[in-house]
mmCIF file of C-alpha atoms in Angstrom:
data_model
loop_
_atom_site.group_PDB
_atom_site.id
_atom_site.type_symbol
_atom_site.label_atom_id
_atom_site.label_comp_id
_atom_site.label_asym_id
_atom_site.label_seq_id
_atom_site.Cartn_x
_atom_site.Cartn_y
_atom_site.Cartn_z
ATOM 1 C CA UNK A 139 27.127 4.486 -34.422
ATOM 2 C CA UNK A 140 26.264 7.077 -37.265
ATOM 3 C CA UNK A 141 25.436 10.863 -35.483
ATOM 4 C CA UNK A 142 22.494 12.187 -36.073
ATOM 5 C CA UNK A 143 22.844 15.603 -37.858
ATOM 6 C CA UNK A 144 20.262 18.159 -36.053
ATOM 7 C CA UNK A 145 19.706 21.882 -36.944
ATOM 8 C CA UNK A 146 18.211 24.235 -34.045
ATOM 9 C CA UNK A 147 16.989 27.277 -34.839
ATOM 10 C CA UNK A 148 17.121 30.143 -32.563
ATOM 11 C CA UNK A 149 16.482 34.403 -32.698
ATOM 12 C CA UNK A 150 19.936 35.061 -30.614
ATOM 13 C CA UNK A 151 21.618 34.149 -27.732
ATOM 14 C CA UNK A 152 20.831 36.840 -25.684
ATOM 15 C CA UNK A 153 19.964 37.003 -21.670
ATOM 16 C CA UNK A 154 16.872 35.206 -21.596
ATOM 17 C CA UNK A 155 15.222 32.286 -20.232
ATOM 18 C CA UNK A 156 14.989 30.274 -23.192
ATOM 19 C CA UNK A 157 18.673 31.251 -24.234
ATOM 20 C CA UNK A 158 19.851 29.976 -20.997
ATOM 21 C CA UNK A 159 18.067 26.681 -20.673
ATOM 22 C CA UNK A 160 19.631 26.047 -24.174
ATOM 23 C CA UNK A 161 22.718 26.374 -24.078
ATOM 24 C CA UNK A 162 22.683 24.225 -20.348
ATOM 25 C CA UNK A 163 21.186 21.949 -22.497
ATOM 26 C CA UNK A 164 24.084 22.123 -25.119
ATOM 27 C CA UNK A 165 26.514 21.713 -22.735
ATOM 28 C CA UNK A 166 25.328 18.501 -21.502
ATOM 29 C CA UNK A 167 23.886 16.997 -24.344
ATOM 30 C CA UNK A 168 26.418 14.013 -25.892
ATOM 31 C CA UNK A 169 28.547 15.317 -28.594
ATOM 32 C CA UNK A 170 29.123 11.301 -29.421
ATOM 33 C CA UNK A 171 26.033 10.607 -30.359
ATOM 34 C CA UNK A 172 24.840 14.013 -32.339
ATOM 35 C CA UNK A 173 26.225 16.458 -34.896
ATOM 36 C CA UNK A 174 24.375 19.322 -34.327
ATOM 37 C CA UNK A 175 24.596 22.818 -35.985
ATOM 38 C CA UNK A 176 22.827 25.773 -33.962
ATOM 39 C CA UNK A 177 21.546 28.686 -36.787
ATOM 40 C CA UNK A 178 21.073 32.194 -35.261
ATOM 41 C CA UNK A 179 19.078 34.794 -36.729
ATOM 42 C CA UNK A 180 21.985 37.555 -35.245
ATOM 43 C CA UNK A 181 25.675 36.279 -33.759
ATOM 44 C CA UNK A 182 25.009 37.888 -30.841
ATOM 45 C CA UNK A 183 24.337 37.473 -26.405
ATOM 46 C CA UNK A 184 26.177 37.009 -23.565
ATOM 47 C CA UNK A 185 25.460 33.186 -24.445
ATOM 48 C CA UNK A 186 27.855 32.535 -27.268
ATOM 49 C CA UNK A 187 31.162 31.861 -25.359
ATOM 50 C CA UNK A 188 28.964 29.073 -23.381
ATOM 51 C CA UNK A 189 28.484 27.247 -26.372
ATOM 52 C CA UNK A 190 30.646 23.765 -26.526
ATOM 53 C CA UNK A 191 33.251 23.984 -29.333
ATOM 54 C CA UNK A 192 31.702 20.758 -31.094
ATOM 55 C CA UNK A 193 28.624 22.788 -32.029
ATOM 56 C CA UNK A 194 28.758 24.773 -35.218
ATOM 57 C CA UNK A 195 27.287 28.079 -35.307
ATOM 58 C CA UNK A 196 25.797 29.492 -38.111
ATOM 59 C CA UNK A 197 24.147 33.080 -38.640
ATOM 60 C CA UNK A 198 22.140 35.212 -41.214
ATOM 61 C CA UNK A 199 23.265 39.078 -39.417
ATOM 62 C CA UNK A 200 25.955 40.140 -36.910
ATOM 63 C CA UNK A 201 26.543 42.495 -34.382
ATOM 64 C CA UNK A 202 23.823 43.583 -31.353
ATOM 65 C CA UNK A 203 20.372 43.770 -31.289
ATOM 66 C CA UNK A 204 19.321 47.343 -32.631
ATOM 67 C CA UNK A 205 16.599 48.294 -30.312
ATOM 68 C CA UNK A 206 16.015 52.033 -31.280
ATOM 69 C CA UNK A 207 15.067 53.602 -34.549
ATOM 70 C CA UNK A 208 17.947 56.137 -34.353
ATOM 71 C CA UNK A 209 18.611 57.748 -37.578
ATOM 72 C CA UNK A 210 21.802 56.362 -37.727
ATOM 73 C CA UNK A 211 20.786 52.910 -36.846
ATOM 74 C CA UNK A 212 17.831 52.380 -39.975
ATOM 75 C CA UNK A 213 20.237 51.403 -42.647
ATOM 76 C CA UNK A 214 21.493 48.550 -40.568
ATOM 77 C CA UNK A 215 17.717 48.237 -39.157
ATOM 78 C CA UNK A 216 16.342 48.198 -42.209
ATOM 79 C CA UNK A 217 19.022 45.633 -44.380
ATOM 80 C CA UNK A 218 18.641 43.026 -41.488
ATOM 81 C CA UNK A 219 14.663 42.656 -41.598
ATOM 82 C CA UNK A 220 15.079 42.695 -45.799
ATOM 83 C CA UNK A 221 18.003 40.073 -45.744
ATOM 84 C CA UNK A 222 16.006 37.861 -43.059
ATOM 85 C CA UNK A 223 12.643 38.565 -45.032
ATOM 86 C CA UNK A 224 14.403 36.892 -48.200
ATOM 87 C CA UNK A 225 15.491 34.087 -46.641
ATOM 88 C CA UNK A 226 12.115 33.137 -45.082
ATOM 89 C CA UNK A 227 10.536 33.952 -48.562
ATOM 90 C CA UNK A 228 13.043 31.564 -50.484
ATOM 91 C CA UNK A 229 14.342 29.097 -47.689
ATOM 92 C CA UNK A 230 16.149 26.952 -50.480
ATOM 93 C CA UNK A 231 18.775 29.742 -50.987
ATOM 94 C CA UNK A 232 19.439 29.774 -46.764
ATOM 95 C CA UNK A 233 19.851 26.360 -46.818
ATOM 96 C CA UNK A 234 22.106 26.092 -50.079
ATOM 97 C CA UNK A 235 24.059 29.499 -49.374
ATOM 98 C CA UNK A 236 24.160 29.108 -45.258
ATOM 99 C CA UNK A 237 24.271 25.873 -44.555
ATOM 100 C CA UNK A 238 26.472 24.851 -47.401
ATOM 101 C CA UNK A 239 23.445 22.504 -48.598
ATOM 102 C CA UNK A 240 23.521 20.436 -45.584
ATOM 103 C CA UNK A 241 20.985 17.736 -45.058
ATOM 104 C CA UNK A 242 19.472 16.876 -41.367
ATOM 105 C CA UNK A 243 17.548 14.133 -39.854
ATOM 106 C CA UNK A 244 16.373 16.470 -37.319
ATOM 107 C CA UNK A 245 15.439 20.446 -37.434
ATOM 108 C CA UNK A 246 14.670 21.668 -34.416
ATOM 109 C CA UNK A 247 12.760 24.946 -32.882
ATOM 110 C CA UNK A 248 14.158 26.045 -29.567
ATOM 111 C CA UNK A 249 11.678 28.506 -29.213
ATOM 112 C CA UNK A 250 8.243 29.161 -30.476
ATOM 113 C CA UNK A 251 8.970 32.073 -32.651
ATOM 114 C CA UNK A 252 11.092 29.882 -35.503
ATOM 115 C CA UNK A 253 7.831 27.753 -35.572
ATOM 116 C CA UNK A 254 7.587 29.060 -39.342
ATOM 117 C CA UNK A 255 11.226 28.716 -39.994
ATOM 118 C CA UNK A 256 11.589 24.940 -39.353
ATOM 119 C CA UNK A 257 7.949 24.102 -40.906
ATOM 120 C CA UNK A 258 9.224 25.780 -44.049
ATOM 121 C CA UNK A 259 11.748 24.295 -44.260
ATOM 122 C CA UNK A 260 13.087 22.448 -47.948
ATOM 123 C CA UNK A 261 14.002 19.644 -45.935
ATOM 124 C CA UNK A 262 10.813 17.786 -46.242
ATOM 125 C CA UNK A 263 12.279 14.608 -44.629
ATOM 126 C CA UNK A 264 13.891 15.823 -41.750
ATOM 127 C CA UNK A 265 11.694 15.294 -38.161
ATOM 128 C CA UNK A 266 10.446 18.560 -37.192
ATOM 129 C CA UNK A 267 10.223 19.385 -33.489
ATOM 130 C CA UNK A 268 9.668 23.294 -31.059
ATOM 131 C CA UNK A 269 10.235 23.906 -27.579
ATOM 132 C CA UNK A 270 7.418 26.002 -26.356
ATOM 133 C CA UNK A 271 9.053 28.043 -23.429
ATOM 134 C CA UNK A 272 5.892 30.291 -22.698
ATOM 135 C CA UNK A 273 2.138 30.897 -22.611
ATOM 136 C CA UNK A 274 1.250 31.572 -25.786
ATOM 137 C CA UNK A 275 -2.257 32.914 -25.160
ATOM 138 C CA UNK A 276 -0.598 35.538 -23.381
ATOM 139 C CA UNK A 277 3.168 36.286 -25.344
ATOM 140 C CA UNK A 278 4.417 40.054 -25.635
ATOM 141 C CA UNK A 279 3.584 40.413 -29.039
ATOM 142 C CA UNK A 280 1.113 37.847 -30.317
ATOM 143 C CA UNK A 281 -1.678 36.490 -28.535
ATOM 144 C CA UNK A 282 -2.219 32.586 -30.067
ATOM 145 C CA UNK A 283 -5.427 31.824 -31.492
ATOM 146 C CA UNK A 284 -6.740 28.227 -31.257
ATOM 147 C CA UNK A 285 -5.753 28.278 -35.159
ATOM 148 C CA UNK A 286 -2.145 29.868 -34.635
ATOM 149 C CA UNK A 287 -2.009 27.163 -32.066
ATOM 150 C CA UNK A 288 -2.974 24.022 -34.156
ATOM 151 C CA UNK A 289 -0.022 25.330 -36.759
ATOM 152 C CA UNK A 290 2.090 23.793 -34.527
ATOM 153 C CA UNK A 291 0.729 20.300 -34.525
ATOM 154 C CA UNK A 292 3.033 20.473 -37.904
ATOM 155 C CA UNK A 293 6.189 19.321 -35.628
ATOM 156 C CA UNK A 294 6.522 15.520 -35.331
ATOM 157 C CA UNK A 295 6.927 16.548 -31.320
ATOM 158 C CA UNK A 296 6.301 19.830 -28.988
ATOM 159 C CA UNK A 297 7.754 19.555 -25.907
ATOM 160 C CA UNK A 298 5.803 22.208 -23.341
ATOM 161 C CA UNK A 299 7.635 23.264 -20.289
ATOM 162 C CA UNK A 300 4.321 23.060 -18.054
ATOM 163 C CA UNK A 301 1.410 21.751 -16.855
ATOM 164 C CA UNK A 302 -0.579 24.501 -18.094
ATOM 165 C CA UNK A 303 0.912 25.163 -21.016
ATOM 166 C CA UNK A 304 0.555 20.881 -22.103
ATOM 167 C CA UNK A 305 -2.671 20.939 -21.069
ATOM 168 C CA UNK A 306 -3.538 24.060 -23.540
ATOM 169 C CA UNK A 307 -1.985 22.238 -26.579
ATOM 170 C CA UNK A 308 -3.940 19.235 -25.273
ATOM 171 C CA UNK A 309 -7.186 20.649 -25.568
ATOM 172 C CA UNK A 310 -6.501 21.787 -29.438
ATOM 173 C CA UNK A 311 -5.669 18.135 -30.368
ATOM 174 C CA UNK A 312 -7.768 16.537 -32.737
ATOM 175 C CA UNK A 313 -6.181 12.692 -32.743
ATOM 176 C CA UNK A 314 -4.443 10.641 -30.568
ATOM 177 C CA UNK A 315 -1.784 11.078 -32.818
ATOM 178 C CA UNK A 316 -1.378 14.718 -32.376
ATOM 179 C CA UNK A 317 -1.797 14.565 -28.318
ATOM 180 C CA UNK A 318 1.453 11.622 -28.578
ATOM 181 C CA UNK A 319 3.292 14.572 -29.927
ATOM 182 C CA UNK A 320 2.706 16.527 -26.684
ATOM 183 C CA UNK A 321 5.648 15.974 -24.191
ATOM 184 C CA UNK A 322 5.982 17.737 -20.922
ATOM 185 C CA UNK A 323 9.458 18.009 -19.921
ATOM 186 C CA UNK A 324 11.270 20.528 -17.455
ATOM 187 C CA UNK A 325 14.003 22.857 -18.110
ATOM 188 C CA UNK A 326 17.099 21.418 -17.959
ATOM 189 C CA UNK A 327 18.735 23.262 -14.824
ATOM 190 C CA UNK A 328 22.130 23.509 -13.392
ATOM 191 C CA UNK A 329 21.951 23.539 -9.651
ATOM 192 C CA UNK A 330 25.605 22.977 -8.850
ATOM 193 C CA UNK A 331 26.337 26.099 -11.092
ATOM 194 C CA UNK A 332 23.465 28.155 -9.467
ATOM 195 C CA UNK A 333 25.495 27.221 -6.102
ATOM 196 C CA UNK A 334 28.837 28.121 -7.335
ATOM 197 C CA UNK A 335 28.394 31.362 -8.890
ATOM 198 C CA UNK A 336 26.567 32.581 -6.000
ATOM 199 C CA UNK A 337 29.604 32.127 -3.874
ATOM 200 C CA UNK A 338 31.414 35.235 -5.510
ATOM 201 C CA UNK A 339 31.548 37.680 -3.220
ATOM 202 C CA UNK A 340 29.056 40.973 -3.341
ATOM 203 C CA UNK A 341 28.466 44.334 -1.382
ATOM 204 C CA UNK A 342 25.406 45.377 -1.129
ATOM 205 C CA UNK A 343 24.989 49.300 0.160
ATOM 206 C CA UNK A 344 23.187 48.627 3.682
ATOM 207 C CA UNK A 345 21.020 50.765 4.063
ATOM 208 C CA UNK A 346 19.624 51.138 7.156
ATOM 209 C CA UNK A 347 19.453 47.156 6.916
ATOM 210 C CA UNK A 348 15.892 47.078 5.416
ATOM 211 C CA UNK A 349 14.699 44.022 4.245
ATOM 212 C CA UNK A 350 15.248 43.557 0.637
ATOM 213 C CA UNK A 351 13.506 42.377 -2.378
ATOM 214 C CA UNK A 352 14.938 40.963 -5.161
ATOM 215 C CA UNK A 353 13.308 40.780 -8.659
ATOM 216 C CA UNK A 354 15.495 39.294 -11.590
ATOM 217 C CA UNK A 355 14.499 39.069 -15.214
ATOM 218 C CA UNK A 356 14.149 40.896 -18.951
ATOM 219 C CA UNK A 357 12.555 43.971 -18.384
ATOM 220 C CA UNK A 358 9.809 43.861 -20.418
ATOM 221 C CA UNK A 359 5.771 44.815 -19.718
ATOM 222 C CA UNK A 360 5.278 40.505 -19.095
ATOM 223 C CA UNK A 361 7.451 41.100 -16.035
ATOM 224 C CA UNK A 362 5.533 43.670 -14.031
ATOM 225 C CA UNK A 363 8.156 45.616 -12.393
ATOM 226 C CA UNK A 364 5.609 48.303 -12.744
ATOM 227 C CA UNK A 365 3.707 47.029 -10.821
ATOM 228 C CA UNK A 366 6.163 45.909 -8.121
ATOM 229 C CA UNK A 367 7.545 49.493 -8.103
ATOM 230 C CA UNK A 368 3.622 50.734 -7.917
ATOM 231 C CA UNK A 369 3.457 48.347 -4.593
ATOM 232 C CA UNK A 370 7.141 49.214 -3.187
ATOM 233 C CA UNK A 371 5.580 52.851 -3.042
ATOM 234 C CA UNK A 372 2.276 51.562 -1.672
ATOM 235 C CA UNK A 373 3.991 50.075 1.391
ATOM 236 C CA UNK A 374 6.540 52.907 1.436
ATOM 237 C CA UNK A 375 3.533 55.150 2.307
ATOM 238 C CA UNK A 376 1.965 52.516 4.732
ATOM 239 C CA UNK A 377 5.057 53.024 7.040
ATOM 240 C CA UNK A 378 6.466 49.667 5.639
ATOM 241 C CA UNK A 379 10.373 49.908 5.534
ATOM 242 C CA UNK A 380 11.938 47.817 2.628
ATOM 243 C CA UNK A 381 14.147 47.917 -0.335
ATOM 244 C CA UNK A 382 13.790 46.682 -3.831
ATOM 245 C CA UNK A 383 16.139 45.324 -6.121
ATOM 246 C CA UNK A 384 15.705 44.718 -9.754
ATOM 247 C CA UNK A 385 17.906 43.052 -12.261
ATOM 248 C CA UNK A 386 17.761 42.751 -16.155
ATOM 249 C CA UNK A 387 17.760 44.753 -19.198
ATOM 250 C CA UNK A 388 15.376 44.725 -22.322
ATOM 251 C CA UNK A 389 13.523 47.272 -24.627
ATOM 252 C CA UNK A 390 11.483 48.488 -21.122
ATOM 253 C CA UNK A 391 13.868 49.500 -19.085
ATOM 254 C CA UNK A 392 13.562 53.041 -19.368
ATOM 255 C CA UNK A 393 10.264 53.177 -18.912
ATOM 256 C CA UNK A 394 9.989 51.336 -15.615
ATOM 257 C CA UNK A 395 13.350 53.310 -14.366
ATOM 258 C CA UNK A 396 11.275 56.611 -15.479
ATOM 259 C CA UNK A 397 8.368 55.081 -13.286
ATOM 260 C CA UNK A 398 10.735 54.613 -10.532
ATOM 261 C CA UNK A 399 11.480 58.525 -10.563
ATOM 262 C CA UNK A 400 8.013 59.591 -11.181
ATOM 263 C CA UNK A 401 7.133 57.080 -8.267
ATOM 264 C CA UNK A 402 10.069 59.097 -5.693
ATOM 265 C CA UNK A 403 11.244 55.559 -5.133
ATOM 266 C CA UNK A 404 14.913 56.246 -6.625
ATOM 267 C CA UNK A 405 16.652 56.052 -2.946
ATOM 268 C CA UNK A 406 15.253 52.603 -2.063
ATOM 269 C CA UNK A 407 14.631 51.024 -5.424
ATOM 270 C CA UNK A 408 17.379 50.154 -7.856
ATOM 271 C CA UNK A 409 17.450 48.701 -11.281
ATOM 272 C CA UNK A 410 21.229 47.293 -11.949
ATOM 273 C CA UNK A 411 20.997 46.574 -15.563
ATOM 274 C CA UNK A 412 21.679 43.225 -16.873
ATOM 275 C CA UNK A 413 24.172 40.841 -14.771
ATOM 276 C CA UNK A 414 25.851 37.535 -15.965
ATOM 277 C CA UNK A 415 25.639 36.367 -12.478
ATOM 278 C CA UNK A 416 22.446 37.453 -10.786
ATOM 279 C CA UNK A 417 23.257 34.585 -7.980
ATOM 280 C CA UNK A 418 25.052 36.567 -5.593
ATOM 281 C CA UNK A 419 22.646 39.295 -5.783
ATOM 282 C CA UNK A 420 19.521 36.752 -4.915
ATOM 283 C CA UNK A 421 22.074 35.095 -2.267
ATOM 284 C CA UNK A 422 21.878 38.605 -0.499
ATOM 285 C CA UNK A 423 18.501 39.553 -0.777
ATOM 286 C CA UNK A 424 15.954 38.451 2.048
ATOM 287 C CA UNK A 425 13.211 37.779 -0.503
ATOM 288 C CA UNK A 426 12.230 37.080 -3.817
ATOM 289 C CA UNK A 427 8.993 38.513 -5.996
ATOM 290 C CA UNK A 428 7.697 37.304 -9.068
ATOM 291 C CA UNK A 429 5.349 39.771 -10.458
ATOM 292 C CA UNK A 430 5.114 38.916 -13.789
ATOM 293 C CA UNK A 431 1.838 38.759 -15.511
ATOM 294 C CA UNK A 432 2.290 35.868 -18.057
ATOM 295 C CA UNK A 433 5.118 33.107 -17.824
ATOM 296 C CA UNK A 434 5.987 29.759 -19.327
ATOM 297 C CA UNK A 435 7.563 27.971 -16.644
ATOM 298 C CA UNK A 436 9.792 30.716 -14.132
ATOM 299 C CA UNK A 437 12.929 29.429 -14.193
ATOM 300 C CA UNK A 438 14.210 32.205 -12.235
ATOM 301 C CA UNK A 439 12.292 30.785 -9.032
ATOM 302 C CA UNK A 440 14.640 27.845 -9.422
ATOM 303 C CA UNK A 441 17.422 29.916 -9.031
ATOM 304 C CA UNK A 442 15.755 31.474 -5.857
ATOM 305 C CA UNK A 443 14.672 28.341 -4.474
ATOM 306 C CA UNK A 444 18.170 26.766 -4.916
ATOM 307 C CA UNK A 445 19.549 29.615 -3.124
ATOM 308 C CA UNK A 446 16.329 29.179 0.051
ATOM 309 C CA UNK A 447 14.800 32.345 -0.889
ATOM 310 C CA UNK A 448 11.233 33.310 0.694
ATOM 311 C CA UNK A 449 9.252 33.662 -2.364
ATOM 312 C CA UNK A 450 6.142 35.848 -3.460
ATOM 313 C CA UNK A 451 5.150 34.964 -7.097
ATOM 314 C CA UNK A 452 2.000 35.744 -8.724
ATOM 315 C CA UNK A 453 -0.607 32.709 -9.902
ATOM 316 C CA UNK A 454 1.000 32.594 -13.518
ATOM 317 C CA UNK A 455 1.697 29.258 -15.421
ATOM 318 C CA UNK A 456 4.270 27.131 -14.002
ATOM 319 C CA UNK A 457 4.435 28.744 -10.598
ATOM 320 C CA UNK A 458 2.338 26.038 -8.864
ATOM 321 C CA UNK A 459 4.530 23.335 -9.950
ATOM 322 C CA UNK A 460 7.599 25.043 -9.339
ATOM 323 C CA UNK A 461 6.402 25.932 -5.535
ATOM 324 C CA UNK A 462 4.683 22.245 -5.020
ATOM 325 C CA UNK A 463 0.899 24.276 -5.245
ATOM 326 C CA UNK A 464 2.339 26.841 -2.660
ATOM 327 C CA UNK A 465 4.132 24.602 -0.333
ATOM 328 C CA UNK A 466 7.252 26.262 -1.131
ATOM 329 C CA UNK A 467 6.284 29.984 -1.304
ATOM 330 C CA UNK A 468 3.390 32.569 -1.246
ATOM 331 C CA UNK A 469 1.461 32.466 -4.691
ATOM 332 C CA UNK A 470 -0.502 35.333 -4.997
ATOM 333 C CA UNK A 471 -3.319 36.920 -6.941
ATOM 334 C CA UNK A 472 -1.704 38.278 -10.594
ATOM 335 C CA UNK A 473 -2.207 41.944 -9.477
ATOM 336 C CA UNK A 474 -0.686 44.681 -8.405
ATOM 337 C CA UNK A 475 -3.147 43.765 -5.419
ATOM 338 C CA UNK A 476 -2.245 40.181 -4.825
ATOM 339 C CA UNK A 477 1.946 41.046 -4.916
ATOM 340 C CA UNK A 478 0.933 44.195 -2.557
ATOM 341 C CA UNK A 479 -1.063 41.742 0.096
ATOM 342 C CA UNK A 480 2.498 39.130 -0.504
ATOM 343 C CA UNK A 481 5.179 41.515 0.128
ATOM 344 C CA UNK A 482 3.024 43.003 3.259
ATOM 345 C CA UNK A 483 2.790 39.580 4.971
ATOM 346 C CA UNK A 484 6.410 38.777 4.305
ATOM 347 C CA UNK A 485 7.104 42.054 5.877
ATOM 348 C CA UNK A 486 4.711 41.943 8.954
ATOM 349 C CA UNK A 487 5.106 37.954 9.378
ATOM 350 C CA UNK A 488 8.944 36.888 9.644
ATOM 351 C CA UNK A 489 7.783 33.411 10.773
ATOM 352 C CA UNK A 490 6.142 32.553 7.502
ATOM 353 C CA UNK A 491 9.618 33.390 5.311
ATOM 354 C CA UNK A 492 11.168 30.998 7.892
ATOM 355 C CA UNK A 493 8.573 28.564 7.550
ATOM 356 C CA UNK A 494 9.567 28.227 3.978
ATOM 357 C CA UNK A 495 12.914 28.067 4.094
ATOM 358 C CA UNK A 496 12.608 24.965 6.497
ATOM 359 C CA UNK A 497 10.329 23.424 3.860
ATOM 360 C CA UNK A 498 12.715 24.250 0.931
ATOM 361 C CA UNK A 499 15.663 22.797 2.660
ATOM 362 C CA UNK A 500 13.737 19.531 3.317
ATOM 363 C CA UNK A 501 12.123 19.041 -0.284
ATOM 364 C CA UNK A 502 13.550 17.314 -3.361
ATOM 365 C CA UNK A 503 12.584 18.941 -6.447
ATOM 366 C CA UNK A 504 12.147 16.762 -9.504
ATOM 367 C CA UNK A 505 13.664 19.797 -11.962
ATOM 368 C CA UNK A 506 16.710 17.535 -12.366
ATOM 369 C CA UNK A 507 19.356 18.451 -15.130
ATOM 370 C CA UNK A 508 20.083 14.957 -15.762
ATOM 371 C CA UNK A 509 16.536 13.758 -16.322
ATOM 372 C CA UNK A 510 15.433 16.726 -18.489
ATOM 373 C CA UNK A 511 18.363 15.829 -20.614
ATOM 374 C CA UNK A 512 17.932 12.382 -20.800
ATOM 375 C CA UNK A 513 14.499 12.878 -21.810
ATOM 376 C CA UNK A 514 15.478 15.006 -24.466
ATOM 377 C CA UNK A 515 17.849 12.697 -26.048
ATOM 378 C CA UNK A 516 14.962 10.013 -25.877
ATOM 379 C CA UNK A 517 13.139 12.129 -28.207
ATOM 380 C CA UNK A 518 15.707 12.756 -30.339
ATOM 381 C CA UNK A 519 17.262 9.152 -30.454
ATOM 382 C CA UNK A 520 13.351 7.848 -31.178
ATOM 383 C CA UNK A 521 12.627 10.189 -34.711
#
């Protein structure tokens, strides 16, 4: 059987959602049936060893993100966002000069920001599909207009990652034709490696044996972990003993750790940095909190659920499907409010975070690895 040649287009491989639930889905995907080269905008992230041998990598830049406009660091800066700018300008010279004039049935956007990239692309015969990992009325940089939106009814498929997010795209589709091209399928997840890495053994500082919450994720403003810091002082004051733990990196992180000092939290909240393995870390914690303001589909409550964590998780998209519409964990107002009123019932209500836990154990979730991949070679097999 002739492979099907597929390019997918990504920013990096960096320690983020959609990075992860990528390369899971590399390393499961058949390398029998597909000849796939993955294009990175920078050769970097903690992501790149993960990456099965069969897959070529390509890049336009190397070396680390450059988050800072250090003197030092604007030559580099600067040649980067040129060189990248050229290519998207004149894709023909990317593809002839980068991709040694290579010629796909496939070209594929693993997340919403190469939209552009693939729909540009010379390749006018290839099937074009994006993987739409977030919210896009609500994204860090650019909030999506219903015209932004419809640009990507360009792909021959979008696969959404949620219920909300589908039925968004669904509402901006003008044919039957364009809603067909709407597919709803779940992160592909590891649970056995979720398991297994949280196994590794971890000491956490006691203190006093408070109760501890544990928030994991890139620190950026969509997280909230100003606002969780904001309500960890809140309850401090209220007489409420507890600890907080946070975990990720990202172009933020000074700011909330500044918050944390300016909030005299520093001796019972502590932001690690970014971890390869935050599964030990949740394993030891006696809750989880979700305080983001926008999401796609929270992968990370997966992770915690896998693990029987007592959740609180604000009412963003994907959260109600990923707690079965609150079966499996407090969903609370998105506000500093709502994750205030969480946290204080998990701490003055023990029965209701073992209440959960029973209900976790007992419930089948349908996230399965095997399924999301199998649906995603469906798609593939059918352009």
């Amino acid at each position: 059987m002739k492979k099907k040649k597929i390019l997918i287009r990504i920013g990096s491989l960096r320690h983020g959602g959609a990075e992860k639930v990528l390369t899971t889905f590399l390393q499961n995907i058949s390398p029998e049936k597909y000849e796939i080269d993955l294009l990175l905008n920078l050769y970097s992230g903690k992501y790149l060893k993960e990456i099965p041998d069969w897959i070529n990598i390509y890049y336009l830049n190397h070396g680390e993100m450059i988050t800072t406009n250090r003197f030092q660091d604007i030559p580099q800066k600067a040649y980067r966002v040129i060189f990248q700018k050229i290519l998207r300008t004149f894709p023909s010279l990317l593809y002839r000069f980068i991709l040694k004039g290579k010629k796909y049935d496939i070209e594929f956007a693993a997340i919403h920001g190469m939209r552009d990239d693939i729909l540009n692309s010379p390749q006018k015969t290839s099937k074009k599909i994006v993987w739409i990992h977030n919210d896009l009325r609500k994204t860090e940089f650019h909030d999506y207009t219903d015209a932004e939106i419809r640009k990507f009814f360009g792909f021959d498929k979008i696969m959404v990652i949620s219920e909300h997010i589908q039925k968004d795209f669904e509402n901006q589709a003008r044919t039957e034709d364009e809603r067909k091209r709407i597919v709803r399928i779940y992160n592909p997840l590891d649970t056995h490696e979720i398991l297994e890495k949280s196994k590794i053994p971890l000491h956490l500082p006691s203190s006093n044996f408070h109760p501890l919450f544990i928030s994991v994720g890139t620190v950026f403003p969509q997280k909230g972990f100003d606002r969780l810091l904001k309500v960890h002082k809140k309850l401090l004051e209220e007489g409420f003993a507890h600890r907080i733990l946070i975990l990720g990196d990202g172009y933020d992180f000074e700011n909330v750790k500044r918050l944390k000092t300016e909030l005299e939290v520093d001796e019972t909240a502590t932001m690690l940095g970014f971890t390869d393995n935050p599964y030990p870390y949740i394993k030891s914690a006696d809750y989880f909190v979700l305080s983001s303001r926008y999401e796609g589909f929270p992968t990370v409550l997966y992770e915690a659920l896998t693990l029987n964590k007592p959740i609180v998780a604000t009412d963003v998209s994907g959260v109600r499907e990923m707690l079965n519409d609150g079966e499996l964990g407090l969903i609370v107002e998105n506000s500093e409010q709502g994750i205030y009123d969480g946290m204080k019932r998990m701490l003055t209500d023990p029965e209701l975070a073992t209440t959960y836990q029973n209900k976790i154990l007992n419930f089948t979730h349908p996230f399965s690895l095997s399924n999301s991949v199998k649906k995603i070679e469906e798609i593939l097999d059918l352009l």
